[in-house]
mmCIF file of C-alpha atoms in Angstrom:
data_model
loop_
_atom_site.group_PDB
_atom_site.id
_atom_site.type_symbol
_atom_site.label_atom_id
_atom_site.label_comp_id
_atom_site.label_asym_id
_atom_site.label_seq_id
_atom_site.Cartn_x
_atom_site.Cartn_y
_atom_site.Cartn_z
ATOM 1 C CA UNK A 67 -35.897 32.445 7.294
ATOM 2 C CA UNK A 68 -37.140 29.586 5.738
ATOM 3 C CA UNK A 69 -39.349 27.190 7.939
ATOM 4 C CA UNK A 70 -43.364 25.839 8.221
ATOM 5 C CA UNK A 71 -45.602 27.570 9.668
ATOM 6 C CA UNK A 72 -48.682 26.443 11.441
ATOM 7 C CA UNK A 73 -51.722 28.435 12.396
ATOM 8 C CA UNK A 74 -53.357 28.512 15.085
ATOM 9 C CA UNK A 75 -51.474 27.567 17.842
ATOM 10 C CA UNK A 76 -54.365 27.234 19.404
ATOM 11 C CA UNK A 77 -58.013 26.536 18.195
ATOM 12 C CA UNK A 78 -61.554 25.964 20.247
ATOM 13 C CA UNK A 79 -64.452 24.538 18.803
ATOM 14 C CA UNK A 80 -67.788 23.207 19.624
ATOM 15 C CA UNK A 81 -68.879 19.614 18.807
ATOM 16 C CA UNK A 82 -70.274 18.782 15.477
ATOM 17 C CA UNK A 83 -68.443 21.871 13.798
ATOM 18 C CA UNK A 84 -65.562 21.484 11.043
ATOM 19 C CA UNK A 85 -62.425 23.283 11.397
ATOM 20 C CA UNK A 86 -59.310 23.818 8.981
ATOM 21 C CA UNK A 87 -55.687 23.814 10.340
ATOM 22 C CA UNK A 88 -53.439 25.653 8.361
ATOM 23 C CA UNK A 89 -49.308 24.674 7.221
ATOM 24 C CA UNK A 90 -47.595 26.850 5.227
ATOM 25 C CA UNK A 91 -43.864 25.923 3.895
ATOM 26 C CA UNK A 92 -41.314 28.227 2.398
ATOM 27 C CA UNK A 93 -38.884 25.150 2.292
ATOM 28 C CA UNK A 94 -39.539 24.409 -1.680
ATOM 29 C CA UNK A 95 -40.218 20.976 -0.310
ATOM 30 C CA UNK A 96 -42.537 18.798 -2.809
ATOM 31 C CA UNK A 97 -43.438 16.289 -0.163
ATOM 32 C CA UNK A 98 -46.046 17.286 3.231
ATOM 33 C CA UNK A 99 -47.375 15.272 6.660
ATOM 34 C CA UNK A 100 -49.698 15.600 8.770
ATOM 35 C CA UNK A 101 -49.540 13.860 11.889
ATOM 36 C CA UNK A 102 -51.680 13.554 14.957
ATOM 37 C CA UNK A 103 -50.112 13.501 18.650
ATOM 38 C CA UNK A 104 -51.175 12.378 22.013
ATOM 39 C CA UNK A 105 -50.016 11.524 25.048
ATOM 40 C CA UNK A 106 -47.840 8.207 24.831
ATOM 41 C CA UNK A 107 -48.925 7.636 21.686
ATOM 42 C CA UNK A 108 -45.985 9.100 19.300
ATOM 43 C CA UNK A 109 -46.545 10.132 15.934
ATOM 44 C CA UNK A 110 -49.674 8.952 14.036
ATOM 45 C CA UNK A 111 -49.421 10.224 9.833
ATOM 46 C CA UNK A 112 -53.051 11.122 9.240
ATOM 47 C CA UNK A 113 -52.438 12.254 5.499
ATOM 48 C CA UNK A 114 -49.186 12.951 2.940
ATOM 49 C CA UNK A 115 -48.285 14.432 -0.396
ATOM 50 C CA UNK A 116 -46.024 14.007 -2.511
ATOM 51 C CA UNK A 117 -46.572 16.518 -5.072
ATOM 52 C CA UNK A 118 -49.753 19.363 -5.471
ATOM 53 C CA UNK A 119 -52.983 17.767 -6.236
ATOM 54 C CA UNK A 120 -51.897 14.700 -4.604
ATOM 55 C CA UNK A 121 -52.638 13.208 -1.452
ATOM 56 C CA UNK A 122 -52.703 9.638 0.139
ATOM 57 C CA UNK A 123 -54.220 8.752 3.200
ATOM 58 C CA UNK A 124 -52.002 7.613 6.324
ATOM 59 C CA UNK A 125 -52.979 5.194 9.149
ATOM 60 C CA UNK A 126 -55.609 7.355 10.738
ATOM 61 C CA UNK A 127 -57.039 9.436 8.060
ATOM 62 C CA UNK A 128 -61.191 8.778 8.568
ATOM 63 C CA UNK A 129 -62.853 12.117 9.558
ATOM 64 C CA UNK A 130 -60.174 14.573 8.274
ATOM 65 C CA UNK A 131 -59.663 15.532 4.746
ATOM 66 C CA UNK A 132 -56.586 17.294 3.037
ATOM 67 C CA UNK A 133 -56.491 19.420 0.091
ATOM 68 C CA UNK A 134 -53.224 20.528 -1.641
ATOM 69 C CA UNK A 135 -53.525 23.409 -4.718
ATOM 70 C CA UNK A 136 -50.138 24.511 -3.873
ATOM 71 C CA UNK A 137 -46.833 23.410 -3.473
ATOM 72 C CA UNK A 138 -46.675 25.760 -0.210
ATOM 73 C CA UNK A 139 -49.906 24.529 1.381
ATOM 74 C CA UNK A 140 -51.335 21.752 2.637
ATOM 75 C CA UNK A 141 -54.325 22.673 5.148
ATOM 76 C CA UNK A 142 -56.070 20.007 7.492
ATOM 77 C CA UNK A 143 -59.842 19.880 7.731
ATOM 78 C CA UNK A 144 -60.992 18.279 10.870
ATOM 79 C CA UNK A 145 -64.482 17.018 9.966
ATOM 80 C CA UNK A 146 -67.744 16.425 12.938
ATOM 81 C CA UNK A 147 -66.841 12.741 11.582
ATOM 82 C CA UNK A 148 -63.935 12.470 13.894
ATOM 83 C CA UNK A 149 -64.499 10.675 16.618
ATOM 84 C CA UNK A 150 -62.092 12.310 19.402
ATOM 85 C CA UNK A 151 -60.950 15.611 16.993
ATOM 86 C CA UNK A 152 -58.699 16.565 20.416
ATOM 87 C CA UNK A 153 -55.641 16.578 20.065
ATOM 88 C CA UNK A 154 -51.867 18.366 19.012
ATOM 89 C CA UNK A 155 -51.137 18.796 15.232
ATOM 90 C CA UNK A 156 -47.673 18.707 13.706
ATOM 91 C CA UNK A 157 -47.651 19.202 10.030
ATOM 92 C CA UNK A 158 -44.080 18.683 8.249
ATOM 93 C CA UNK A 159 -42.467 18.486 4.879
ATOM 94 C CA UNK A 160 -39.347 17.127 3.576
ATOM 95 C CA UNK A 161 -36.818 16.311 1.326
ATOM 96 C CA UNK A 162 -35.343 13.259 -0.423
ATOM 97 C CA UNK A 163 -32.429 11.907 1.871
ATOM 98 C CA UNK A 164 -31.555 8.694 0.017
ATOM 99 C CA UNK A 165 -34.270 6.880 -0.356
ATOM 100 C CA UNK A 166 -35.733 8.190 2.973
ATOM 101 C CA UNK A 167 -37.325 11.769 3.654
ATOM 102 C CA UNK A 168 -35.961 13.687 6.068
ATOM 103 C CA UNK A 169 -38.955 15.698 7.031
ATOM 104 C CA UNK A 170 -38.793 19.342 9.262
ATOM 105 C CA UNK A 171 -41.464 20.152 11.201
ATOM 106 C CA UNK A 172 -43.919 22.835 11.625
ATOM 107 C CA UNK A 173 -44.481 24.369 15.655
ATOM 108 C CA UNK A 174 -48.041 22.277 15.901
ATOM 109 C CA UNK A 175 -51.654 23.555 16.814
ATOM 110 C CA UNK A 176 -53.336 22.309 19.553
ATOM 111 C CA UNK A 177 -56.988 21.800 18.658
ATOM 112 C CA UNK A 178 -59.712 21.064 22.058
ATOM 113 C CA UNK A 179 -62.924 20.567 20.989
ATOM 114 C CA UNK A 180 -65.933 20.530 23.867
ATOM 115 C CA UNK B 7 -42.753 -3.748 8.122
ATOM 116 C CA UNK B 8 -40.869 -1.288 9.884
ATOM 117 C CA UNK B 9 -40.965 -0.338 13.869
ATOM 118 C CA UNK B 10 -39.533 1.518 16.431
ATOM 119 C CA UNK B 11 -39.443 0.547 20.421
ATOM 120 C CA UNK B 12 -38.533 3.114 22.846
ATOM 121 C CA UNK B 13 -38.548 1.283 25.989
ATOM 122 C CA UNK B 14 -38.367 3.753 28.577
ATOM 123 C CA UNK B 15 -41.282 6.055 28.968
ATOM 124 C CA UNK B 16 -39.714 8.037 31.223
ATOM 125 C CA UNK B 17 -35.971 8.952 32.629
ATOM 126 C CA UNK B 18 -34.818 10.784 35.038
ATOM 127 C CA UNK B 19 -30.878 11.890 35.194
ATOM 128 C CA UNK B 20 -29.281 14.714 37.221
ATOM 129 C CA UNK B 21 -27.995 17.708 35.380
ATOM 130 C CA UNK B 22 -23.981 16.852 34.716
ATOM 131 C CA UNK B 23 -24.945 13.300 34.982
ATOM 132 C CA UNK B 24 -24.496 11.298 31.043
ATOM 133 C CA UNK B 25 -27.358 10.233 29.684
ATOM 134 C CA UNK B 26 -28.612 6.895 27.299
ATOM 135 C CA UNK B 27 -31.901 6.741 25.309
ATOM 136 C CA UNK B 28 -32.421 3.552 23.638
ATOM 137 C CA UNK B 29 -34.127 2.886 20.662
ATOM 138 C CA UNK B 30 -34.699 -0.702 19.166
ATOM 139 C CA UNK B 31 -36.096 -1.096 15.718
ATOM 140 C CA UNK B 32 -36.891 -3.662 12.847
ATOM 141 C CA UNK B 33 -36.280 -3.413 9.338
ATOM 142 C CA UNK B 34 -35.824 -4.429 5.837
ATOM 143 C CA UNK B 35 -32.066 -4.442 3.977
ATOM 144 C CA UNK B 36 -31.079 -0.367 4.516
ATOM 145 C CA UNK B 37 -32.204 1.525 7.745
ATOM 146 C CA UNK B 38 -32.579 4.978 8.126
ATOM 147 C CA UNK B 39 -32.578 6.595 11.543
ATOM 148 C CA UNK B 40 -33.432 9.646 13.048
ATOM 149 C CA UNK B 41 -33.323 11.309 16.218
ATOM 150 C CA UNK B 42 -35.720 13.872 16.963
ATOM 151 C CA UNK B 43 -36.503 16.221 20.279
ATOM 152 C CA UNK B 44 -39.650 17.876 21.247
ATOM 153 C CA UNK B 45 -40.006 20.626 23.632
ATOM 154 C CA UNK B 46 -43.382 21.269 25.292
ATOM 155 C CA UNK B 47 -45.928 22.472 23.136
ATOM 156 C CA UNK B 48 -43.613 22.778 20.309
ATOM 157 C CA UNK B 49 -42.802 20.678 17.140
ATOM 158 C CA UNK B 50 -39.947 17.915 16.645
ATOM 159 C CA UNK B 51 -36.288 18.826 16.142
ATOM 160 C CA UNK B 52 -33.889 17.022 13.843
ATOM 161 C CA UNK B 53 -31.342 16.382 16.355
ATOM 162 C CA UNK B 54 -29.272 13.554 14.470
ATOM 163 C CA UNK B 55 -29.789 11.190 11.734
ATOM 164 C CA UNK B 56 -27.726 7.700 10.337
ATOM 165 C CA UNK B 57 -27.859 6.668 6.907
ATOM 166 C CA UNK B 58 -24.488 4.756 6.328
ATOM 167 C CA UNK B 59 -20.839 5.042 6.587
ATOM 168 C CA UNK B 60 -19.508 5.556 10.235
ATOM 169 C CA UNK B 61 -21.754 4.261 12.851
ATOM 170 C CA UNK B 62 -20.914 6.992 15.552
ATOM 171 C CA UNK B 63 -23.161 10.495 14.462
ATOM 172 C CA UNK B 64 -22.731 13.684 15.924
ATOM 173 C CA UNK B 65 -25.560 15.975 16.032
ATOM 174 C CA UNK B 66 -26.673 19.167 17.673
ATOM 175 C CA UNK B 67 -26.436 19.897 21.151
ATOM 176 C CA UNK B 68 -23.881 17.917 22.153
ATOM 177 C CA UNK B 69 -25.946 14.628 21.283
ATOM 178 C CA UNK B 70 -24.459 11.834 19.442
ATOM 179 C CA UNK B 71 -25.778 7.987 18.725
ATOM 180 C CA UNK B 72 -24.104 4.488 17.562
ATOM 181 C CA UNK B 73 -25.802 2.958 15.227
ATOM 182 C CA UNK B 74 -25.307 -0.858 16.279
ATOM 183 C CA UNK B 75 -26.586 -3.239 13.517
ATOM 184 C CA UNK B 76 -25.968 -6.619 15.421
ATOM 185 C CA UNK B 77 -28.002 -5.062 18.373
ATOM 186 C CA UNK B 78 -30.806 -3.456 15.895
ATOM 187 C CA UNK B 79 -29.904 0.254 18.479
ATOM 188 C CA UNK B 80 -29.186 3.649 17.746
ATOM 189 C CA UNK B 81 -29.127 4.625 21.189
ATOM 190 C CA UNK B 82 -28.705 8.509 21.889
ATOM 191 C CA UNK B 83 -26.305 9.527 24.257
ATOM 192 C CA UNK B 84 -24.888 13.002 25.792
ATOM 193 C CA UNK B 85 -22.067 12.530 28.449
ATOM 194 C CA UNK B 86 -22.739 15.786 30.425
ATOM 195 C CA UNK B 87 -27.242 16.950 30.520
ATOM 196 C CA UNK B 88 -28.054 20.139 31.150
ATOM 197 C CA UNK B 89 -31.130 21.155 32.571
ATOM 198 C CA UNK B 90 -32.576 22.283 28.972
ATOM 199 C CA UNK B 91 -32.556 19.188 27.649
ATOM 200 C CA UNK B 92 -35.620 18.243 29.464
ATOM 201 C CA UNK B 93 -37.929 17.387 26.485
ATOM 202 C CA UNK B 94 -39.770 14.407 24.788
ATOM 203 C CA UNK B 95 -37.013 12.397 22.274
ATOM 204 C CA UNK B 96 -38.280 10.569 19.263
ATOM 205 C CA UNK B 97 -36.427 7.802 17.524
ATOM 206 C CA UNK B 98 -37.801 7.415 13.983
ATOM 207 C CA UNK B 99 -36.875 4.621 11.201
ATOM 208 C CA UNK B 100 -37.379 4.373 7.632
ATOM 209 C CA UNK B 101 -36.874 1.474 5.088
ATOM 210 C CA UNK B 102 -35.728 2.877 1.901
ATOM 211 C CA UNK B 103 -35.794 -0.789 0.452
ATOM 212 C CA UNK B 104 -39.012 -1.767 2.006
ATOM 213 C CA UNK B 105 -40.473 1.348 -0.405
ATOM 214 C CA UNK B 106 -41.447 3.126 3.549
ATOM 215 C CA UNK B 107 -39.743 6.453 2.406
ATOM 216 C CA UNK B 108 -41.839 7.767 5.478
ATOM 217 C CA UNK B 109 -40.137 7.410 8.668
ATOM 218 C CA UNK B 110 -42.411 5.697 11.024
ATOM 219 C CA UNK B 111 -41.614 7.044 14.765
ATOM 220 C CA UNK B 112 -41.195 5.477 18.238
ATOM 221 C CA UNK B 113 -43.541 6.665 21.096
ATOM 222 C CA UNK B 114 -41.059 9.071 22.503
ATOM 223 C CA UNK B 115 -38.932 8.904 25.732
ATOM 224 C CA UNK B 116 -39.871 11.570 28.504
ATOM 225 C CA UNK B 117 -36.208 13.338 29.826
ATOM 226 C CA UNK B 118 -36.729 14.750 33.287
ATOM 227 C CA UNK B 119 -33.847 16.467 34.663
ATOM 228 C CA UNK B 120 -33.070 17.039 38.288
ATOM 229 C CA UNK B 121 -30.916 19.803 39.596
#
């Protein structure tokens, strides 16, 4: 079955350390997301791609860093910059709907830092 | 710029009762609109979506929503809940004229169903 998957569901970490979020699509989609979630808050796009070795930065993107070598792949790196790294973590890709993507979404990871 | 009000944080129906989620948004010349539902701890559903032609979608689960231009809505209805569709629901908008190929999303609407 074709989807995105996202590992761990859940991740622990200690202040001050880095951690890498993983999304992995089978969907042959070019374009990827990652958003941030918290309560009442919606959505918020951290960073996108549109194609491999591209990346741009979304509305919240200081203290996280992408990377994107292949079309499949597009892991998160939650940096000891990040202010308040808890949180839930949707990553997503998409197609072309019109001028529009209409993106599918990975299960999420829910990352508590202490 | 595009945006998306949800104006209800939370509702509460009883199951068999219909239900109406509103969503209000701004845009350029040619919306896009999407529906989207989230199940705790899980990721977002496609549920419906509205690019053009007839304003009245159908979409999974018995869900449906009018896209109403003169009212800037795409409200999401269901006429009879059921007790699993107690979830978050995420109205989303993009401006394919305004270059904002990236939907930009409402702050969700909480369904709580009663027995």
């Amino acid at each position: 079955d074709g989807g995105i998957t996202q590992s761990p569901k859940y991740l622990f970490r200690k202040e001050g350390q880095n951690v890498t979020l993983s999304c992995e699509q089978n969907l042959n989609h070019d374009a990827m997301y990652w958003y941030r979630q918290d309560p009442g808050q919606g959505l918020r796009l951290i960073y996108y791609s549109q194609i491999v070795n591209d990346f741009q930065k979304g509305d919240i993107a200081e203290g996280y860093s992408v990377s994107r070598e292949k079309k499949e792949s597009f892991p998160l790196t939650v940096t000891s910059a990040q202010k308040n790294p808890t949180a839930f973590y949707l990553c997503a890709s998409s197609i072309p709907a019109g001028g529009v993507h209409e993106q599918y979404f990975g299960p999420g990871t829910r990352l508590t830092v202490t | 710029a595009q945006s998306v009000t949800q104006p209800d944080i939370h509702i509460t129906v009883s199951e068999g009762a219909s239900l109406e989620l509103r969503c209000n948004y701004s845009y350029g010349a040619t919306p896009y609109l999407f529906w989207y539902v989230q199940s705790p701890g899980q990721g977002l559903q496609l549920l419906l979506k509205y690019f053009s032609g007839d304003t009245l979608v159908q979409g999974i689960k018995g869900f449906e929503a009018e896209f109403k231009r003169s009212q800037s809505s795409f409200n999401l209805r269901k006429p009879s809940v059921h007790w699993s569709d107690a979830a978050e629901y995420f109205c989303a908008v993009g401006d394919a004229s305004g270059g904002s190929y990236i939907p930009t999303f409402g702050r969700g609407t909480s369904l709580i169903v009663h027995p």
